[in-house]
mmCIF file with all atom_site columns, C-alpha atoms and ligand atoms in Angstrom:
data_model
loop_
_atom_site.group_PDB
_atom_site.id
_atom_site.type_symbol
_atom_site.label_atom_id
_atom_site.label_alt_id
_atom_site.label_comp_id
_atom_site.label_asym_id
_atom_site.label_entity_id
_atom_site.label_seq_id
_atom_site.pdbx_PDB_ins_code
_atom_site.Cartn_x
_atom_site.Cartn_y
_atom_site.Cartn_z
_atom_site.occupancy
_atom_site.B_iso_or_equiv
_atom_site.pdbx_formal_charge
_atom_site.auth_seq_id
_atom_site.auth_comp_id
_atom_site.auth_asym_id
_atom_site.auth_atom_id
_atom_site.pdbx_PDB_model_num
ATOM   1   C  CA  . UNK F 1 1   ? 0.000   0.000  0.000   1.00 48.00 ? 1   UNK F CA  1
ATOM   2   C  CA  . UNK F 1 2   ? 1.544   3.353  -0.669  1.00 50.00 ? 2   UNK F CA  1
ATOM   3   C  CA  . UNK F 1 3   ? 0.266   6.458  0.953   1.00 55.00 ? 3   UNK F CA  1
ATOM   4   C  CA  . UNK F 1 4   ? -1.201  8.791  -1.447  1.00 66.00 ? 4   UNK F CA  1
ATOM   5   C  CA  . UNK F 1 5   ? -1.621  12.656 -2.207  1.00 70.00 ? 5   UNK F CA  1
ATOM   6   C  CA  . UNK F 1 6   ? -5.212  14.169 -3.676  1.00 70.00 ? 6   UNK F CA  1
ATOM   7   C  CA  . UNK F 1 7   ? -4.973  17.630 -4.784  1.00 62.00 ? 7   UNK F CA  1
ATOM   8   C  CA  . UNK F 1 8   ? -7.840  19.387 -6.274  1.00 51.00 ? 8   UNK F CA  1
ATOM   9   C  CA  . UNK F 1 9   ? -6.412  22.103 -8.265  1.00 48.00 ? 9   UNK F CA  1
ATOM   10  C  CA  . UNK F 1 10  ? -7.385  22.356 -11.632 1.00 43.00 ? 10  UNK F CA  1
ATOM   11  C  CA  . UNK F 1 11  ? -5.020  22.477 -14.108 1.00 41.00 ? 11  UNK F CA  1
ATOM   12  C  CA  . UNK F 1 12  ? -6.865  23.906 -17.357 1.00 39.00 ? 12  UNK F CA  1
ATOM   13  C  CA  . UNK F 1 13  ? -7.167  27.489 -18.356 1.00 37.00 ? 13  UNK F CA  1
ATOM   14  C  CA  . UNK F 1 14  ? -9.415  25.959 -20.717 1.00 39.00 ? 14  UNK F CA  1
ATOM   15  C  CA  . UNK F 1 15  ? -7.191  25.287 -23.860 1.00 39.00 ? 15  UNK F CA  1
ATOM   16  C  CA  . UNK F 1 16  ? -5.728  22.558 -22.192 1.00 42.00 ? 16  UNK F CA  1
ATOM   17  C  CA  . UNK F 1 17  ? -1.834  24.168 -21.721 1.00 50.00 ? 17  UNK F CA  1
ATOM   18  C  CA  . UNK F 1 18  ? -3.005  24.589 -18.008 1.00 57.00 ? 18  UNK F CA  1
ATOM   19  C  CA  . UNK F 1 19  ? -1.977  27.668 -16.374 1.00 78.00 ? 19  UNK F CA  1
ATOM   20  C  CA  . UNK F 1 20  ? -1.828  26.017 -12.695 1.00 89.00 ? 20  UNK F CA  1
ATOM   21  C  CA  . UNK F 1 21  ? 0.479   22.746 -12.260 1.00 96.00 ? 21  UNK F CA  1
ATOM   22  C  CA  . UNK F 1 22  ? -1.233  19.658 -11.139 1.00 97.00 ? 22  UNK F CA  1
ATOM   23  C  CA  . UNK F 1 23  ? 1.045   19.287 -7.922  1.00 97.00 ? 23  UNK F CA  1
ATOM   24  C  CA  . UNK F 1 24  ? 4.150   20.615 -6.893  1.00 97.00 ? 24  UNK F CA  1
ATOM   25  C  CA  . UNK F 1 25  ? 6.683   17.836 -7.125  1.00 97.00 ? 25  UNK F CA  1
ATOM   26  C  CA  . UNK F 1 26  ? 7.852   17.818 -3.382  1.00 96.00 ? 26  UNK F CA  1
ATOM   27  C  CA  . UNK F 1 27  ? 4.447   16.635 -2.609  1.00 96.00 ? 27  UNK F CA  1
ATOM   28  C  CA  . UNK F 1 28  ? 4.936   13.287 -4.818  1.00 97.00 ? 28  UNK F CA  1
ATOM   29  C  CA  . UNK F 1 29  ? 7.677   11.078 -2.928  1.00 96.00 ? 29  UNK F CA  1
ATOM   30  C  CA  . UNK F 1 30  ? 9.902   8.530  -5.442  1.00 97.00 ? 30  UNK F CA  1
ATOM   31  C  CA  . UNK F 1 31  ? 7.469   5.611  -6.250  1.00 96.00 ? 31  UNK F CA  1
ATOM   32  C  CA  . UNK F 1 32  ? 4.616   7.189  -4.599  1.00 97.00 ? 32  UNK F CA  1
ATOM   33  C  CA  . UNK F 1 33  ? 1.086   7.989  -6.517  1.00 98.00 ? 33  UNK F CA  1
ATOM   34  C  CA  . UNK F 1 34  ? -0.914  11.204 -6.071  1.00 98.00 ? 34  UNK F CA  1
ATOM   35  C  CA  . UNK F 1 35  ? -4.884  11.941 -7.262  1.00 98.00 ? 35  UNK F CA  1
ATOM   36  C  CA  . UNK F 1 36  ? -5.307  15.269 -9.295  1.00 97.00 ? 36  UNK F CA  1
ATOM   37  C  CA  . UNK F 1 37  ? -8.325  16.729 -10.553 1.00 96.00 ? 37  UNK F CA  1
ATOM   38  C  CA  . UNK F 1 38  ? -7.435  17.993 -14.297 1.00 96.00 ? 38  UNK F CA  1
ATOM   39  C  CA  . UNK F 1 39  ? -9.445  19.182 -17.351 1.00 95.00 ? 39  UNK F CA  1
ATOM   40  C  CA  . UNK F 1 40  ? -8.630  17.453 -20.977 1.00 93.00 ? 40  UNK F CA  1
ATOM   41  C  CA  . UNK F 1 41  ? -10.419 18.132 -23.737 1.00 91.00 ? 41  UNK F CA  1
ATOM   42  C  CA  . UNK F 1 42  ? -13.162 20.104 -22.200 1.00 94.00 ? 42  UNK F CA  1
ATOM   43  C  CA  . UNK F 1 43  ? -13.389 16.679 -19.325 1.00 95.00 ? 43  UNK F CA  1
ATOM   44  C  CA  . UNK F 1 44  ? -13.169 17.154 -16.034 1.00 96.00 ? 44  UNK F CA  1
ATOM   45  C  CA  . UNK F 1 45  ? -11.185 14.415 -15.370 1.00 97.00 ? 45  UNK F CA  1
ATOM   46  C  CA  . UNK F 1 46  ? -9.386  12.238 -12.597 1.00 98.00 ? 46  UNK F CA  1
ATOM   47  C  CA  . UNK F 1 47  ? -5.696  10.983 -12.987 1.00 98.00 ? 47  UNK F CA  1
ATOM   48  C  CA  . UNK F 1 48  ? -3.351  9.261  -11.328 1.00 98.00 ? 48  UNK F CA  1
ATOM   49  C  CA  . UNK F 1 49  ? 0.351   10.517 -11.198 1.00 98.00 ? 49  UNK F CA  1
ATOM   50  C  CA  . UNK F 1 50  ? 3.244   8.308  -10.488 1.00 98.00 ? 50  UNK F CA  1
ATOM   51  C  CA  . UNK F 1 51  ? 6.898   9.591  -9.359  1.00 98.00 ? 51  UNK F CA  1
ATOM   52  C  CA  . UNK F 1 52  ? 9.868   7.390  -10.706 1.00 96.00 ? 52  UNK F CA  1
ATOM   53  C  CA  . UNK F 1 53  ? 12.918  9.522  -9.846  1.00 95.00 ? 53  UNK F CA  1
ATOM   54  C  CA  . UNK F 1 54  ? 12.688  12.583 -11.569 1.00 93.00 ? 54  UNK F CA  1
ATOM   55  C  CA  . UNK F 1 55  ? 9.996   11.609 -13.774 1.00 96.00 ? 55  UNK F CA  1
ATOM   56  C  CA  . UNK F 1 56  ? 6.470   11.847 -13.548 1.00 98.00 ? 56  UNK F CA  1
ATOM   57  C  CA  . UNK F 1 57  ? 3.972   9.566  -15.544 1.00 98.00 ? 57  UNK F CA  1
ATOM   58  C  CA  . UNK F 1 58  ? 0.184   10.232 -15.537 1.00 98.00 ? 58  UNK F CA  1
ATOM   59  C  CA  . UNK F 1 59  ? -2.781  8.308  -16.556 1.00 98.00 ? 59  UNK F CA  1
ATOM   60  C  CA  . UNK F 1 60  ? -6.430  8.903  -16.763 1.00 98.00 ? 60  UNK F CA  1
ATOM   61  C  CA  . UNK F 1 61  ? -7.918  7.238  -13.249 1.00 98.00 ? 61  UNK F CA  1
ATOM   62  C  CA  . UNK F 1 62  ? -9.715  4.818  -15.121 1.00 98.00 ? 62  UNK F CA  1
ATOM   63  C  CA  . UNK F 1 63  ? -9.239  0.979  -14.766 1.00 98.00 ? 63  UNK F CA  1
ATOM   64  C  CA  . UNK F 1 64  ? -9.584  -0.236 -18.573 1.00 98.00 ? 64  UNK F CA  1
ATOM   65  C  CA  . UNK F 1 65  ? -11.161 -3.935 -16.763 1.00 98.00 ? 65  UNK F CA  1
ATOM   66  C  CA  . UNK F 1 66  ? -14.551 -2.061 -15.665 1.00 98.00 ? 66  UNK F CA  1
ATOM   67  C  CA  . UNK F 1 67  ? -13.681 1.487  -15.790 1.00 98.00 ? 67  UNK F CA  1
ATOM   68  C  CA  . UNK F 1 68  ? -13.783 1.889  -12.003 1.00 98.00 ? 68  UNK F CA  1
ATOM   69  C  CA  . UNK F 1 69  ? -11.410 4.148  -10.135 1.00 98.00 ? 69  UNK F CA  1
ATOM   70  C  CA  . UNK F 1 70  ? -8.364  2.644  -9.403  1.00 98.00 ? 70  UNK F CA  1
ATOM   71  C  CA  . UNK F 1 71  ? -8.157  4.095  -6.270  1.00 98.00 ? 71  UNK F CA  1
ATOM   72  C  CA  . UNK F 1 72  ? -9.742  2.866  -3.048  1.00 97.00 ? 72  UNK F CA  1
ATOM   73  C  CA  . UNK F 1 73  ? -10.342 6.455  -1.265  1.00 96.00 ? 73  UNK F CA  1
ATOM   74  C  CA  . UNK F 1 74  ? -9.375  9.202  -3.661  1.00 93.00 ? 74  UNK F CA  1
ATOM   75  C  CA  . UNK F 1 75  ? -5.445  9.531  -4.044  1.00 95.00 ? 75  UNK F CA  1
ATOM   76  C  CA  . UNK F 1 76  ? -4.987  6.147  -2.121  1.00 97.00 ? 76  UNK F CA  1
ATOM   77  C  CA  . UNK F 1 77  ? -3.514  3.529  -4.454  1.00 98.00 ? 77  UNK F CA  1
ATOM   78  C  CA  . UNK F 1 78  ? -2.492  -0.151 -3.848  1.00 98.00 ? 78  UNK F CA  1
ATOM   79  C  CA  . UNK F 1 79  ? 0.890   -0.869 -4.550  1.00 97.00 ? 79  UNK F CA  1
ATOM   80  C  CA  . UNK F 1 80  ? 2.350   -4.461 -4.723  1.00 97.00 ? 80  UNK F CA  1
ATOM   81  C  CA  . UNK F 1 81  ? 5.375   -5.768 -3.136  1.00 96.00 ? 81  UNK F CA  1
ATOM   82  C  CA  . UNK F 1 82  ? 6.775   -6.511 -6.708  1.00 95.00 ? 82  UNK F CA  1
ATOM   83  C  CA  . UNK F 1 83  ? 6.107   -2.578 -7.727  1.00 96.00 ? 83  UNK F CA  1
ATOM   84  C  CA  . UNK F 1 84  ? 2.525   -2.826 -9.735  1.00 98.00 ? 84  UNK F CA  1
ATOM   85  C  CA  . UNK F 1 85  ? -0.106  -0.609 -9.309  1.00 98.00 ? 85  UNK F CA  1
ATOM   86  C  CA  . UNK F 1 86  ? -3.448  -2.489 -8.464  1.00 98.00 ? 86  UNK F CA  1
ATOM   87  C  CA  . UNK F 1 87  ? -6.897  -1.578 -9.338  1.00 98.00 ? 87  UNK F CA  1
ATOM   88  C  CA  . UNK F 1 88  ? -8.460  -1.452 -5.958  1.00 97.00 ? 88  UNK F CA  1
ATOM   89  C  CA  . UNK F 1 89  ? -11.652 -2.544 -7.857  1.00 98.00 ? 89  UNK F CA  1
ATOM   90  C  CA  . UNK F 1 90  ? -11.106 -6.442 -8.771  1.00 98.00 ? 90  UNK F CA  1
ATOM   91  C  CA  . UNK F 1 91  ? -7.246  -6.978 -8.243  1.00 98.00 ? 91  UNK F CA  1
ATOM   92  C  CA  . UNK F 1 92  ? -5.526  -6.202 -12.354 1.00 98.00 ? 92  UNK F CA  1
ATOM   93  C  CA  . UNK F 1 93  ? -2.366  -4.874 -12.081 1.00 98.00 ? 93  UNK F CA  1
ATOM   94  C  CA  . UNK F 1 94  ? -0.348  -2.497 -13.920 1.00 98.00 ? 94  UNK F CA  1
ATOM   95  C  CA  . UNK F 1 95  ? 3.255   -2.001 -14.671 1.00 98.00 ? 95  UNK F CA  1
ATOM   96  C  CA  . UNK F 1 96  ? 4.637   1.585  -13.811 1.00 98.00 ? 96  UNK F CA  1
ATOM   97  C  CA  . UNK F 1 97  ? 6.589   2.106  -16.971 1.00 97.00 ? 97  UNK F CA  1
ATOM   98  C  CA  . UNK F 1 98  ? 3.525   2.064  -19.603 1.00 97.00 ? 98  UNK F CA  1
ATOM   99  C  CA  . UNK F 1 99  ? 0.612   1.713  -17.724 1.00 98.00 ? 99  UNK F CA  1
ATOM   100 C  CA  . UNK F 1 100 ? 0.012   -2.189 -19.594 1.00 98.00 ? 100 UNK F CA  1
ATOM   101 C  CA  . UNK F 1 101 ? -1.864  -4.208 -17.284 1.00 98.00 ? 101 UNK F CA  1
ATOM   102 C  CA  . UNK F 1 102 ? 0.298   -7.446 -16.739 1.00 98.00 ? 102 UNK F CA  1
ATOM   103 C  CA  . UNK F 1 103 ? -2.272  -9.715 -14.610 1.00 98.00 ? 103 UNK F CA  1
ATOM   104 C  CA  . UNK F 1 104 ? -5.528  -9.632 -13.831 1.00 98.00 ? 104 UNK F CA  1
ATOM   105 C  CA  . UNK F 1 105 ? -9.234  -9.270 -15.311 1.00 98.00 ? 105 UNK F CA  1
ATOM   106 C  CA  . UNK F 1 106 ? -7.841  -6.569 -18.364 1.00 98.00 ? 106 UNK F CA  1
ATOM   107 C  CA  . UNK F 1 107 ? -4.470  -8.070 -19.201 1.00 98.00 ? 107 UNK F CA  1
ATOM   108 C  CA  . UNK F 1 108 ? -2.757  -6.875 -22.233 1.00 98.00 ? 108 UNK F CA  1
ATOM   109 C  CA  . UNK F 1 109 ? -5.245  -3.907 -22.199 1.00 98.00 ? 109 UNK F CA  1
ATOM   110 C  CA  . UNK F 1 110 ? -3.312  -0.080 -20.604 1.00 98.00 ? 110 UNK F CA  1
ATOM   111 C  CA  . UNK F 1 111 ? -3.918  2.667  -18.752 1.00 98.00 ? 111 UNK F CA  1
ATOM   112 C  CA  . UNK F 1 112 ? -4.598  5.809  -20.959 1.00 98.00 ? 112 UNK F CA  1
ATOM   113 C  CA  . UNK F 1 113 ? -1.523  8.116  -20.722 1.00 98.00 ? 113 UNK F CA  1
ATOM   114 C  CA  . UNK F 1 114 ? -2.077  11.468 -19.834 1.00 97.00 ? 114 UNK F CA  1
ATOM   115 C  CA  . UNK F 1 115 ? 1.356   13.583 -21.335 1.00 97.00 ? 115 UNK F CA  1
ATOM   116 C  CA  . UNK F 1 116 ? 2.720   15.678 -18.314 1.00 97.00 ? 116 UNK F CA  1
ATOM   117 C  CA  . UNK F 1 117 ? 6.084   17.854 -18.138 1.00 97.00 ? 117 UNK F CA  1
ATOM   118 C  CA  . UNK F 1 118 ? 8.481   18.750 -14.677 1.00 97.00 ? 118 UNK F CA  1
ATOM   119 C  CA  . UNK F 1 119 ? 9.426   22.101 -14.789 1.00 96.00 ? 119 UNK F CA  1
ATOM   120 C  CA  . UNK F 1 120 ? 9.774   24.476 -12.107 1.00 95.00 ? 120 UNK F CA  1
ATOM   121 C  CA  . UNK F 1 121 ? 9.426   22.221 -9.122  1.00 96.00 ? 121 UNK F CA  1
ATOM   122 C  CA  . UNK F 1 122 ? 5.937   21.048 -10.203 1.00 97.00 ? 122 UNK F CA  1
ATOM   123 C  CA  . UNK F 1 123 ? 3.914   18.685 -12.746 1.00 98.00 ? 123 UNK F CA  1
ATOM   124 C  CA  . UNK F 1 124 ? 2.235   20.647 -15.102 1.00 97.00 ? 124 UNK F CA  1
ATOM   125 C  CA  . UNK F 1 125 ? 0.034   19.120 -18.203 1.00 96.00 ? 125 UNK F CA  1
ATOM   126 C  CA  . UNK F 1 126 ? 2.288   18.767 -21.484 1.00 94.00 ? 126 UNK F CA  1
HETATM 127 S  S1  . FES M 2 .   ? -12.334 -2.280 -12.607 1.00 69.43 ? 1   FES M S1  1
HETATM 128 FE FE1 . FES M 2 .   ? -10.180 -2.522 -12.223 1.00 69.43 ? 1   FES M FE1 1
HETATM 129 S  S2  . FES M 2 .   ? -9.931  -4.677 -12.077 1.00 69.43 ? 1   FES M S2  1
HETATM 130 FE FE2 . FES M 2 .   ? -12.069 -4.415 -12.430 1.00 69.43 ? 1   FES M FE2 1
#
């Protein structure tokens, strides 16, 4: 289990660029998850970041199985011992790289991606 961060700023001026970041990076720890509230494509939308280093990866919050939340309280994600994310929902789990799930109810089916930048301390929509 891995302790998780929910933000609620929105991210979208509206044309998608985003004039707010989603999170400031010191509030993602290496290999931890947060919950952020962003707008894509006119969506209000829910997405799940993931810190690996210096390196942020997002995806839409959105288990491809039954397209539950794949958090079990928002911005608290299950994390195995072998470093997959699991959909708190029915158990598929997802490799941290690409998002593919690798075992479970959806396997061979992925996460959407969500394309994010790190600038200036924070994680800002690419
Ligand atoms: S909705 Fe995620 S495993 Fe079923």
């Amino acid at each position: 289990m891995n302790d998780g961060v929910r933000t609620s700023l929105n991210a979208s001026s509206g044309d998608g660029s985003g004039t707010s970041p989603l999170i400031e990076l010191a509030r993602l720890d290496d290999g931890g998850f947060a919950e952020v509230e962003a707008t894509i494509d006119g969506d209000a939308e829910s997405l799940l970041l993931y810190r690996d280093g210096d390196a942020v990866r997002a995806w839409l919050n959105i288990c491809p199985h039954a397209g539950r939340r794949l958090d079990w309280a928002p911005g608290q994600f299950l994390k195995s011992k072998d470093g997959l994310l699991v959909c708190a929902a029915h158990g598929a789990s997802f490799e941290l790289g690409g998002g593919e799930c690798v075992a479970g109810p959806c396997r061979g089916e992925a996460l959407r991606a969500v394309a994010v930048d790190v600038r200036d301390g924070a994680v800002w929509l690419a």
